[in-house]
Structure formats: structure tokens, C-alpha cells
CSV table of C-alpha atoms in Angstrom, one decimal:
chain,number,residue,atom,x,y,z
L,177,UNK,CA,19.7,27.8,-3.1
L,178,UNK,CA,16.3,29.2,-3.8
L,179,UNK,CA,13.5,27.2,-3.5
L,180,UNK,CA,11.8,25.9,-6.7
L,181,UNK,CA,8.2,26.2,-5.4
L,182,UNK,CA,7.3,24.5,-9.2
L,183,UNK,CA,8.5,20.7,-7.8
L,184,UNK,CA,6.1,22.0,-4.3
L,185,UNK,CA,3.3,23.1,-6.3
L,186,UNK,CA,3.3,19.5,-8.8
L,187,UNK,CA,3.8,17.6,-5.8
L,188,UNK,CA,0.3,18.8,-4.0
L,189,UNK,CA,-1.5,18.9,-7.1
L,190,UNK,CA,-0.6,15.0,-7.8
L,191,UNK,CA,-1.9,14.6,-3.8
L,192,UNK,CA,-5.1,16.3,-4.8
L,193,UNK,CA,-5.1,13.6,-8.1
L,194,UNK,CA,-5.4,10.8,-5.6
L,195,UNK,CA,-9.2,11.9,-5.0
L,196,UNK,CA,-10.7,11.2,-8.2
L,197,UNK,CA,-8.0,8.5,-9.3
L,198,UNK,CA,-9.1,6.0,-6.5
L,199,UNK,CA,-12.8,6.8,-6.6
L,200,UNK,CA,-12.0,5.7,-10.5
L,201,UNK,CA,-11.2,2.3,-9.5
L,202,UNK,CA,-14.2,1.5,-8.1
L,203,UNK,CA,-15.5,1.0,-11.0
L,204,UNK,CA,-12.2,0.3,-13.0
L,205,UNK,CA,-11.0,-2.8,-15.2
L,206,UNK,CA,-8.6,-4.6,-16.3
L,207,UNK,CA,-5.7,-4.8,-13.9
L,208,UNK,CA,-7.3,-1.6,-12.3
L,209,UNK,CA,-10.2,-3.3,-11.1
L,210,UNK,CA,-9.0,-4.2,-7.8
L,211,UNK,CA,-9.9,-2.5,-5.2
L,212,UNK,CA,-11.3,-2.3,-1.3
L,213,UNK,CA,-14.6,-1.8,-2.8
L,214,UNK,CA,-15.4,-2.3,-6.2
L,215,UNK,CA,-18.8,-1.6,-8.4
L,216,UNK,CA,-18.6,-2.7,-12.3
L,217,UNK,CA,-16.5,-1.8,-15.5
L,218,UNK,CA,-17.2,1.5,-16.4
L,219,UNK,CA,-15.2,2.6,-19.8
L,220,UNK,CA,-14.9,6.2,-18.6
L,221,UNK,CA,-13.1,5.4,-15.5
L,222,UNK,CA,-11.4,2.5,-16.8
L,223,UNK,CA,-9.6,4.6,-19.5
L,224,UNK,CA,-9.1,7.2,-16.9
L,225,UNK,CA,-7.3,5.3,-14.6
L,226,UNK,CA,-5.4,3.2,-17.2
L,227,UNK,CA,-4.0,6.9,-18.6
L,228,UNK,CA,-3.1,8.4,-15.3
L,229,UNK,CA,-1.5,4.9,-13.9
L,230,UNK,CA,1.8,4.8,-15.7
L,231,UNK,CA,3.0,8.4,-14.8
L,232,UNK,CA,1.3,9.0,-11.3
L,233,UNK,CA,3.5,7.0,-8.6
L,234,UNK,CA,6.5,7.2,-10.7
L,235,UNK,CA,6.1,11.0,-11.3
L,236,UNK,CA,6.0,11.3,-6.9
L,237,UNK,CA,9.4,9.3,-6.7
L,238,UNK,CA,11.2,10.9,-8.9
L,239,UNK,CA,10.7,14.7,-7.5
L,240,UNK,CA,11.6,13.0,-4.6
L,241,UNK,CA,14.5,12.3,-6.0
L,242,UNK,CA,15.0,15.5,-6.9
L,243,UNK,CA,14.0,17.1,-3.6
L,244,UNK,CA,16.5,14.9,-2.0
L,245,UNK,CA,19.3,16.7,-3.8
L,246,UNK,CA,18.3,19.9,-2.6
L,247,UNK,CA,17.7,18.4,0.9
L,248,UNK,CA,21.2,16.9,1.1
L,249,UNK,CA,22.9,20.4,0.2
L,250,UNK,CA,21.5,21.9,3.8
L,251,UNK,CA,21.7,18.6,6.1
L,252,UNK,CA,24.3,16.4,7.1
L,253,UNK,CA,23.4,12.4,6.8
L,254,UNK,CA,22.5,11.7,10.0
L,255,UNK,CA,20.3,14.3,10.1
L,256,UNK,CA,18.6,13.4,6.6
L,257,UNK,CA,18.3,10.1,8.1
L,258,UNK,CA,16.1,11.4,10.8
L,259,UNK,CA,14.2,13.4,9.0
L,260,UNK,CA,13.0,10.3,6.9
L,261,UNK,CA,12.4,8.2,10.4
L,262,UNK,CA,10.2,10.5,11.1
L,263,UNK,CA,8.3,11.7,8.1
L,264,UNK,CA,8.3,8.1,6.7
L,265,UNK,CA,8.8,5.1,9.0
L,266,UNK,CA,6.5,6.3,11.9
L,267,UNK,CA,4.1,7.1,9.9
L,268,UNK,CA,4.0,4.1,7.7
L,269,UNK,CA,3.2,2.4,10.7
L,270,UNK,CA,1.4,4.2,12.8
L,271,UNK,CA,-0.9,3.9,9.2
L,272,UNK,CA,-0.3,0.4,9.0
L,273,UNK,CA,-2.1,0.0,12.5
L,274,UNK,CA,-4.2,2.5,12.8
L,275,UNK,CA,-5.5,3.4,9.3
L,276,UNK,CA,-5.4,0.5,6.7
L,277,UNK,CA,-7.5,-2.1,8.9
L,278,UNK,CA,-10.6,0.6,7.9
L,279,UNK,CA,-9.9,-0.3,4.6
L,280,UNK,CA,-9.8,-4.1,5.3
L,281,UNK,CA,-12.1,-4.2,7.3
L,282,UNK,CA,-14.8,-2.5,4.5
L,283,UNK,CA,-13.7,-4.8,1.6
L,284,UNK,CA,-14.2,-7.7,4.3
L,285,UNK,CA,-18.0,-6.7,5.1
L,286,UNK,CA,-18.3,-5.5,0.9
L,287,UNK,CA,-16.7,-8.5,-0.6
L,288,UNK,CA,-17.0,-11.4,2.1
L,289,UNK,CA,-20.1,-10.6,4.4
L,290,UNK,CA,-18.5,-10.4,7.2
L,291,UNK,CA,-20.2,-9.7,10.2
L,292,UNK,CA,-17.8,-10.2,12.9
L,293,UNK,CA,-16.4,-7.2,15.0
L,294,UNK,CA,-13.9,-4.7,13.9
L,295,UNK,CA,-11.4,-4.8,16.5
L,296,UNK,CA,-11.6,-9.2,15.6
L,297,UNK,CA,-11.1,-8.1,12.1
L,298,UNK,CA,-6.9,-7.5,13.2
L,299,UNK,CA,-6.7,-11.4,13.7
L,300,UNK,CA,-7.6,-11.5,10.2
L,301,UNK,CA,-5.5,-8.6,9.2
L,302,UNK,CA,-2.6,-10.0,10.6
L,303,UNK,CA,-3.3,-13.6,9.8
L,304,UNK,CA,-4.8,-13.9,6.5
L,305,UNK,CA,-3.0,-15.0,3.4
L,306,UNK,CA,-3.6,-12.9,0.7
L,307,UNK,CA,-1.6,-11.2,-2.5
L,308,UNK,CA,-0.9,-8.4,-0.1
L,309,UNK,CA,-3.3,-5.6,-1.6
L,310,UNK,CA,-6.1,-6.8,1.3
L,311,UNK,CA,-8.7,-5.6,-1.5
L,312,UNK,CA,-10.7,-8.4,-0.1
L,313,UNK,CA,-9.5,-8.3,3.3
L,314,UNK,CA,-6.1,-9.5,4.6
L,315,UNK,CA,-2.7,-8.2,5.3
L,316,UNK,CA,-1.9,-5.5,3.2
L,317,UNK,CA,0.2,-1.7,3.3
L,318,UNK,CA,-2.1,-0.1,1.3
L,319,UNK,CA,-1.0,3.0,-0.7
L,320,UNK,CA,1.6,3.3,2.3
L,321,UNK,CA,3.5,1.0,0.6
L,322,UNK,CA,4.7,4.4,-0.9
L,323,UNK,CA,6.6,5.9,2.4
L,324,UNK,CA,8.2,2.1,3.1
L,325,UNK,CA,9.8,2.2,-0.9
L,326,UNK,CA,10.5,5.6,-0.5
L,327,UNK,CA,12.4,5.3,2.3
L,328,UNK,CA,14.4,2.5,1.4
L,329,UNK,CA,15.2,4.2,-2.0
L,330,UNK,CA,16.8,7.5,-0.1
L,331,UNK,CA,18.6,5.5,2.2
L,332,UNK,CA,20.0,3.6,-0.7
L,333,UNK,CA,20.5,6.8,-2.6
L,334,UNK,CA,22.6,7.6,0.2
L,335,UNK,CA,24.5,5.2,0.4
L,336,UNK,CA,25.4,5.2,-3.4
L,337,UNK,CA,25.7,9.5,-3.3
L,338,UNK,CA,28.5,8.7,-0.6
L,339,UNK,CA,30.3,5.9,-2.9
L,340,UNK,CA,30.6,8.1,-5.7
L,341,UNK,CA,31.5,11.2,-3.7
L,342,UNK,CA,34.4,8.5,-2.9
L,343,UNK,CA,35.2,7.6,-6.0
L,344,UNK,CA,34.0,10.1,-8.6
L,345,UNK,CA,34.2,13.0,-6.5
L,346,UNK,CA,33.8,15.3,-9.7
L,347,UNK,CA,30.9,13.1,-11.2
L,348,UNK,CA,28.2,15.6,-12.4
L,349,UNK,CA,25.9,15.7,-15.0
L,350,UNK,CA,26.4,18.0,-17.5
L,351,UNK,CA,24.2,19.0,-20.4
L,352,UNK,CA,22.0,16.2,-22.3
L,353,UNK,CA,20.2,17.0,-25.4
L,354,UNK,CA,16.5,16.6,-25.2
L,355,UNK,CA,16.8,13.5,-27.5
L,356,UNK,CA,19.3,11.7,-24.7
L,357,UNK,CA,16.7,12.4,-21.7
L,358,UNK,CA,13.8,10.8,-23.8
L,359,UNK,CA,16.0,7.4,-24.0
L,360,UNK,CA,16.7,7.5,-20.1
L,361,UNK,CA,13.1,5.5,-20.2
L,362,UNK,CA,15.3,2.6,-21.9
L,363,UNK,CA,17.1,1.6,-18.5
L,364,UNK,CA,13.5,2.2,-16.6
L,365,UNK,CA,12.4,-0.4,-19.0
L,366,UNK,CA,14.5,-2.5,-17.7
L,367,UNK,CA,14.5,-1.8,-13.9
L,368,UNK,CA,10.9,-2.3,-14.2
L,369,UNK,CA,11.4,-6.2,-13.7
L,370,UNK,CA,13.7,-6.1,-11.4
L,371,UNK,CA,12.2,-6.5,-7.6
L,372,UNK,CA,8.7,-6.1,-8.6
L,373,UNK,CA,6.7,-7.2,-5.4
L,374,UNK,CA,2.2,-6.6,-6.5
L,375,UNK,CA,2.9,-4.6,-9.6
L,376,UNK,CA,5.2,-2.0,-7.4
L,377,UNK,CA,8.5,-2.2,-8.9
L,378,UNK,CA,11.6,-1.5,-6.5
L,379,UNK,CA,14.2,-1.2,-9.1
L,380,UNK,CA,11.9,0.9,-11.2
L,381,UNK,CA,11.2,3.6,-9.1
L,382,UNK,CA,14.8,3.4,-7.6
L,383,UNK,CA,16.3,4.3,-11.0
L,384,UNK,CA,13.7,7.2,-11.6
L,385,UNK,CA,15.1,8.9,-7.6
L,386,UNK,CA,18.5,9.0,-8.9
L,387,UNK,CA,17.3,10.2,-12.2
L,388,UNK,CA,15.8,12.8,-10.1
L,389,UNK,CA,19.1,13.4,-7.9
L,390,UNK,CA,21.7,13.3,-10.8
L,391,UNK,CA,19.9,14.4,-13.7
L,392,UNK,CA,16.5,16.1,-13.6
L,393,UNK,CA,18.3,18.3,-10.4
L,394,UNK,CA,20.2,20.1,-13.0
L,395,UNK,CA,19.4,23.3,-14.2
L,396,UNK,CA,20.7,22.7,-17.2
L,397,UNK,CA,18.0,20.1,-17.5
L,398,UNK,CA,15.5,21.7,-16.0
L,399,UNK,CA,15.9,24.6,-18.7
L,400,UNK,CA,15.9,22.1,-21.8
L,401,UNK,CA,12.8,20.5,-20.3
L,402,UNK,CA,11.5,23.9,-20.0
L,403,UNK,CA,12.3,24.6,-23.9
L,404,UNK,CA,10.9,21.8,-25.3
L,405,UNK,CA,8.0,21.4,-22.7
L,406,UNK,CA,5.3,21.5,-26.1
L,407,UNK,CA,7.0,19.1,-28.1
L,408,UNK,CA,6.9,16.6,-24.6
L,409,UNK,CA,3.2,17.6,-23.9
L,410,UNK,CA,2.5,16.4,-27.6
L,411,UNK,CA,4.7,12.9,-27.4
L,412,UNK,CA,2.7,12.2,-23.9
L,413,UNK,CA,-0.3,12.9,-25.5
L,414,UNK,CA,0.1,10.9,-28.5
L,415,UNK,CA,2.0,7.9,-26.6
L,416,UNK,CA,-0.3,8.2,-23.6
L,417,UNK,CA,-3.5,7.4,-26.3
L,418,UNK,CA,-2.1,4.7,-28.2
L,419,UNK,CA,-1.1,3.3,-24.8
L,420,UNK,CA,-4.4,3.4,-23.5
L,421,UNK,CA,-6.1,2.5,-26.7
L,422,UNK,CA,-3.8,-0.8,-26.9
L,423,UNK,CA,-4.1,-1.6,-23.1
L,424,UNK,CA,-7.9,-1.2,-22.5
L,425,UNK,CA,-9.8,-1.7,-26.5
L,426,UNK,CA,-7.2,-4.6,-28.3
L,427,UNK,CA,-6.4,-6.3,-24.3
L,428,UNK,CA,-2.4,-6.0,-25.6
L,429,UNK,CA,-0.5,-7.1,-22.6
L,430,UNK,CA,3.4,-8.0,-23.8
L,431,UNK,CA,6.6,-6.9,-23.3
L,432,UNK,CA,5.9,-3.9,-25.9
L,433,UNK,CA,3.3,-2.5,-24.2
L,434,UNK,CA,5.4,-2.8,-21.1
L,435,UNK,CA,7.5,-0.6,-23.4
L,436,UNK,CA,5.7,1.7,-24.1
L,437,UNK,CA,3.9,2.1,-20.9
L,438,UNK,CA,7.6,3.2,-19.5
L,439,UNK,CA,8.1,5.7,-22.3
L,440,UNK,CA,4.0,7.4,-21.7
L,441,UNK,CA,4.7,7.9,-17.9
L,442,UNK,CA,8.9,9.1,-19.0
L,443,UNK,CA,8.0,11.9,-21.2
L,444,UNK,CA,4.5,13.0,-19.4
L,445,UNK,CA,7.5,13.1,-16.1
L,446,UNK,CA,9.4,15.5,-18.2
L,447,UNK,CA,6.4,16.8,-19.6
L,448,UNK,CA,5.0,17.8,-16.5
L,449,UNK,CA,8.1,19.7,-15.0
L,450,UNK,CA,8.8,21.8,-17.9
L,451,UNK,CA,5.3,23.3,-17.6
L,452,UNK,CA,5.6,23.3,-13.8
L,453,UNK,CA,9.1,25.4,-14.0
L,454,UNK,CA,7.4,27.5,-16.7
L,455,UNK,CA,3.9,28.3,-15.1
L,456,UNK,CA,3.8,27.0,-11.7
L,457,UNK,CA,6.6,28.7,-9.8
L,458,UNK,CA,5.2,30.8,-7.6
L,459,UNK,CA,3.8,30.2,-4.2
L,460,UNK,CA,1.0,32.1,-1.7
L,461,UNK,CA,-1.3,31.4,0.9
L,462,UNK,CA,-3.5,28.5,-0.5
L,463,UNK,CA,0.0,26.8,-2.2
L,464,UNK,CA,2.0,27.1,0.9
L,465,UNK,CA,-1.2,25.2,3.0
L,466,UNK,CA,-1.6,23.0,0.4
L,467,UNK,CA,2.4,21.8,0.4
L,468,UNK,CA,2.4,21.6,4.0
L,469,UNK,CA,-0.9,18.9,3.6
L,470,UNK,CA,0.7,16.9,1.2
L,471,UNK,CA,2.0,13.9,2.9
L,472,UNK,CA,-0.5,14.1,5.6
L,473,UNK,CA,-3.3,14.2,2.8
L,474,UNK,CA,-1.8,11.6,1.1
L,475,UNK,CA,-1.3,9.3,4.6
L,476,UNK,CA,-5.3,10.0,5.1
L,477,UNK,CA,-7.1,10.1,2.2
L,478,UNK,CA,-7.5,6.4,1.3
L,479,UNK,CA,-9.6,5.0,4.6
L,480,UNK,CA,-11.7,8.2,4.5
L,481,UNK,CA,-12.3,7.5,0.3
L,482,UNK,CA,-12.8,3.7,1.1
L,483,UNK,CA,-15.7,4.4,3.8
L,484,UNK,CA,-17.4,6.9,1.8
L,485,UNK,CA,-17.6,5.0,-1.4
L,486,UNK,CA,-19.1,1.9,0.9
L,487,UNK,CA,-22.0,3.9,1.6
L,488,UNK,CA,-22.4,5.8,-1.6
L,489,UNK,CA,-22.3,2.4,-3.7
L,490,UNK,CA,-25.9,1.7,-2.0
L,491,UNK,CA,-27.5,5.4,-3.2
L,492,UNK,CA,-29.4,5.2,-6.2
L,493,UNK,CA,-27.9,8.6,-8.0
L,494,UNK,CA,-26.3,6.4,-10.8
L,495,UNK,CA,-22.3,6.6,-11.4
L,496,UNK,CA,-21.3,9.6,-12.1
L,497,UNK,CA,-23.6,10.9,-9.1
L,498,UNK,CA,-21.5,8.0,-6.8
L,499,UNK,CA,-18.3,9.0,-8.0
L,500,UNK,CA,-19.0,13.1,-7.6
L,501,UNK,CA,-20.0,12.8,-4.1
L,502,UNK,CA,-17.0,9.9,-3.5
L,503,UNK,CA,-14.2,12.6,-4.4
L,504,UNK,CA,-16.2,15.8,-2.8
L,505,UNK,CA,-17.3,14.2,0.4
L,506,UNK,CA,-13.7,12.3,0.9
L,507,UNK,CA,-12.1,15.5,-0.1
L,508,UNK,CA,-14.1,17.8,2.6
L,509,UNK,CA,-13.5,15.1,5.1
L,510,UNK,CA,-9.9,14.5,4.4
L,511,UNK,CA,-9.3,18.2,4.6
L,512,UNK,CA,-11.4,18.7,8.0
L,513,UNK,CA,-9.6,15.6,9.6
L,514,UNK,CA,-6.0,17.0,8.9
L,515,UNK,CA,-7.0,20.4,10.5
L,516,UNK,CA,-8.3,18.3,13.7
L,517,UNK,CA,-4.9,16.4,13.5
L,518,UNK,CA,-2.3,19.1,13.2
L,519,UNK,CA,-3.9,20.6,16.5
L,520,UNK,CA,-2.9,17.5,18.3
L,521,UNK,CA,0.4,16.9,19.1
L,522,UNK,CA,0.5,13.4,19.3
L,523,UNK,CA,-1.2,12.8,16.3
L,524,UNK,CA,0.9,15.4,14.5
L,525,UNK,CA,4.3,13.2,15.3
L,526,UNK,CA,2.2,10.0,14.1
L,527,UNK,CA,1.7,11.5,10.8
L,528,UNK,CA,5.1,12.6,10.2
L,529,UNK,CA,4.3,16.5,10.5
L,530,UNK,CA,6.7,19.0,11.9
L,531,UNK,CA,6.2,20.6,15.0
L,532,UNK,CA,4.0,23.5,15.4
L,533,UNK,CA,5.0,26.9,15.4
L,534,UNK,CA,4.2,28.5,18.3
């Protein structure tokens, strides 16, 4: 099968996203104002964050969804199983040691004053009761709470691919209209309560990986997505304002505007890869690097952002000046740190990355 560079290309700009998304919420509100370091409201970011939220994370499982399809048709199980030991599980915890007590350890000295050691700040990390986002210190995964969902959702994809390759051994997906693919975000509605552990639905992102594997993996799809790629760019925009509008101006929080939070991030999903099929397939130099730094990037980026924005927070350059030199400092870093890394070996398995070429 030849590779669709287009779900590559989206997947590493989304990673590059994650720059100026987190340095918004330091100075987010609402249910976005939580974070390892945190300034004051500002309405820019706050409607900023609160318009990229619904579709971001939900967006990054379902192409995995799809890329596990494609990943399936050249491996066996047991060597897809692997693969995601080693790309997901050591890292997430090789992170969860290494990288996310940085993080709790900053919003302990920003929010708490503390002024004990760092390497004393693991009895705390390990020990402290907390709602399990350690944006004041604690216990938390961090944003790797991303590779520990995703890999439970593929191994449960598996597990359900081979069911239904047992009993429904001809089950595929044929051709939807466009108007059936904008009501799949009925069923996400619903999955979006079901195992919802900090705001992070389980069942929610699981349905939108097999929405990935079964139906957005289709050509068929893909094409129809592709055709009506301007009337879905017009529905996000539309839904994605009045969402934002509701959510941050009239405080509407309710089962409707749960609604139509699903159906914003839905059709800006859709949205987003009938553009990418139409204009982003196509890959060179700087879009191969840039796919190959994606999950490392991703691993990364959050300590390095947290640490930065510490110290910029006390410079007197006023916001935007903060948040500028947050996303273009954490971003140099970031990048510099990941070229250091894939040099080492060790440090390369850590992070999930493949071996180097010799």
C-alpha cells in the first residue's frame, strides 16, 4: 500500500500545535486554567485554547486509528504488540520517572513555595494525593497519559479486529454519504461519559481509533471527505465559534454544550483530513525529519515548556512578549535536546525511537 504521507504530515503539524497550546494555558480560564504554572485570565488565550481543545487530542487518536490499519496489513500481532511496548509503554515510563517530576516539582516551588530539594520532591510525587493532573504538585502522568490510553485502545482494537475477523470475516465498510459520517459524532457523544478518568475520556477516544480503523481508513471515505472538505471547513468554523462563544462569554456548561463540543472537534477531524489528503500529501526533507520527531517531540516538549514559562513569568515584557519567548525558546530547546538524544542510544530506546541507521 502506498504511504499516505497526508495522515504523516497532520500528525507533526498537530505536535508542533502543542507549543503555543500549552504556553496558552498559562494564562487560560475556565476549565483550561489549570496548569503547572499558571499567570491570569487572558481572553485571547482563553478563547484559543477553548477552540483548539475539543478537536486536538481526539484528532491524534483517531489517525492513530487509522495508522493502525495500515500498520496491521504489514505485521503480524505479536509483532504490532511489540512495536507498541516499545514506542509506548517504555516510554511512558521512562517519562513518568524521569520527565514529569520537572513539571511537579515547578508547580510545587510556583504554587506551594516549596523549598525543599528536588530529588525529596519524588516522596511527594509519589505520595501526595491529588486529582492526578499534579498542576500543583503530586502524582500525576502528565500529557503522557496520551501513550498509556493509546496503548490500551490498540490492544483493545486488537483484540476486537480479531473477534470480528472471527465472526464477520467479510465485515467492511463500504460507502457512507457525507451526511451519515457527520452523525458518527452521535455515538462519540455518548462514549464521552463512559470511563472518563480527569476530563480524558477512555470510551471517547476508543470509539474515534476504530472510527479511524473501520471507517476513516477507507478510501472511499477518504475521497468523500476530500469532496466535501469546504462545506466541513465551513460547519467547523461555524460550530467551532458558537462553541466557544457559549463555553467562554454565556459560562454554558450542560449536556448540550457537551453536544456540541463532540460535533466542533467531529467535523474539524473530517475537516482536517480532507484538506490534508487534498494539499498535504507530499513529503521531503524537512517533513520526513519532522515525522520521525513526532513522538519524541511530543514525549519532550512539556518539562522543557513548563521550565521556561517559570522563568519567563518573572520578566517584565508583558504577555504576549512571555508567551512569544515561551513557544520560541521551548521550541529551539525541544528541537536541540531530541538531536542530543537520538545520538544516544540508550536514551533513544527510552524514548521509544527506532534504532539508528548505520
Amino acid at each position: 500500500m502506498e504511504r499516505k504521507y497526508y495522515i504523516d504530515n497532520l500528525r507533526w503539524l498537530a505536535i508542533l500545535l502543542l507549543f503555543p497550546f500549552h504556553a496558552a494555558q498559562i494564562w487560560s480560564g475556565g476549565e483550561y486554567s489549570g496548569f503547572y504554572i499558571w499567570s491570569h485570565t487572558n481572553t485571547v488565550f482563553y478563547v484559543f485554547s477553548t477552540f483548539v481543545y475539543p478537536w486536538y487530542m481526539t484528532f491524534l487518536f483517531t489517525i492513530a486509528g487509522m495508522s493502525c490499519k495500515y500498520a496491521l496489513l504489514k505485521r503480524t500481532n505479536k509483532q504490532f504488540v511489540a512495536e507498541r511496548i516499545k514506542k509506548l509503554v517504555i516510554p511512558f515510563f521512562f517519562g513518568l520517572l524521569a520527565l514529569v517530576p520537572v513539571m511537579t516539582y515547578t508547580a510545587e516551588v510556583f504554587f506551594n513555595g516549596y523549598t525543599d530539594t528536588y530529588w525529596k520532591q519524588y516522596g511527594l510525587f509519589f505520595t501526595k494525593k491529588t486529582d492526578l493532573t499534579g498542576y500543583q504538585g503530586g502524582f500525576t502522568p502528565a500529557h503522557l497519559w496520551f501513550l498509556l490510553y493509546l496503548f490500551v485502545i490498540s490492544l483493545t482494537t486488537l483484540l476486537i479486529v480479531r473477534l470480528q475477523k472471527k465472526c464477520l470475516p467479510k465485515f467492511r465498510v463500504g460507502s457512507l454519504s457525507y451526511f451519515f459520517i457527520v452523525l458518527l459524532f452521535v455515538p462519540e457523544w455518548f462514549c464521552i461519559y463512559v470511563l472518563n478518568i480527569g476530563g480524558k475520556s477512555l470510551g471517547q477516544f476508543m470509539i474515534l481509533f476504530l472510527f479511524g480503523y473501520y471507517i476513516l481508513s477507507e478510501e472511499s471515505i477518504l475521497q468523500k471527505l476530500q469532496q466535501c472538505r469546504f462545506v466541513s471547513l465551513v460547519i467547523s468554523v461555524l460550530s467551532g465559534s458558537l462553541y466557544t462563544y457559549l463555553y467562554c462569554f454565556e459560562n454554558i456548561r450542560n449536556v448540550w454544550i457537551t453536544g456540541l463540543y463532540v460535533f466542533y472537534g467531529w467535523t474539524t477531524i473530517i475537516m482536517l483530513l480532507g484538506i490534508g489528503r487534498s494539499r498535504l500529501n507530499f513529503h521531503n526533507r524537512v517533513s520526513i525529519y519532522l515525522t520521525q520527531t513526532s513522538f519524541p517531540v511530543y514525549i519532550l516538549h512539556m518539562p522543557i515548556l513548563v521550565v521556561v514559562g517559570f522563568f519567563s513569568l518573572k520578566l517584565p515584557i508583558g504577555v504576549a512578549g512571555q508567551f512569544l519567548l515561551i513557544v520560541l525558546i521551548s521550541f529551539i530547546a525541544t528541537f536541540l535536546i531530541y538531536e542530543i538524544v537520538k545520538r544516544i542510544p540508550v536514551l533513544r530506546f527510552f524514548l521509544g525511537m527506532k534504532k539508528q541507521e548505520s
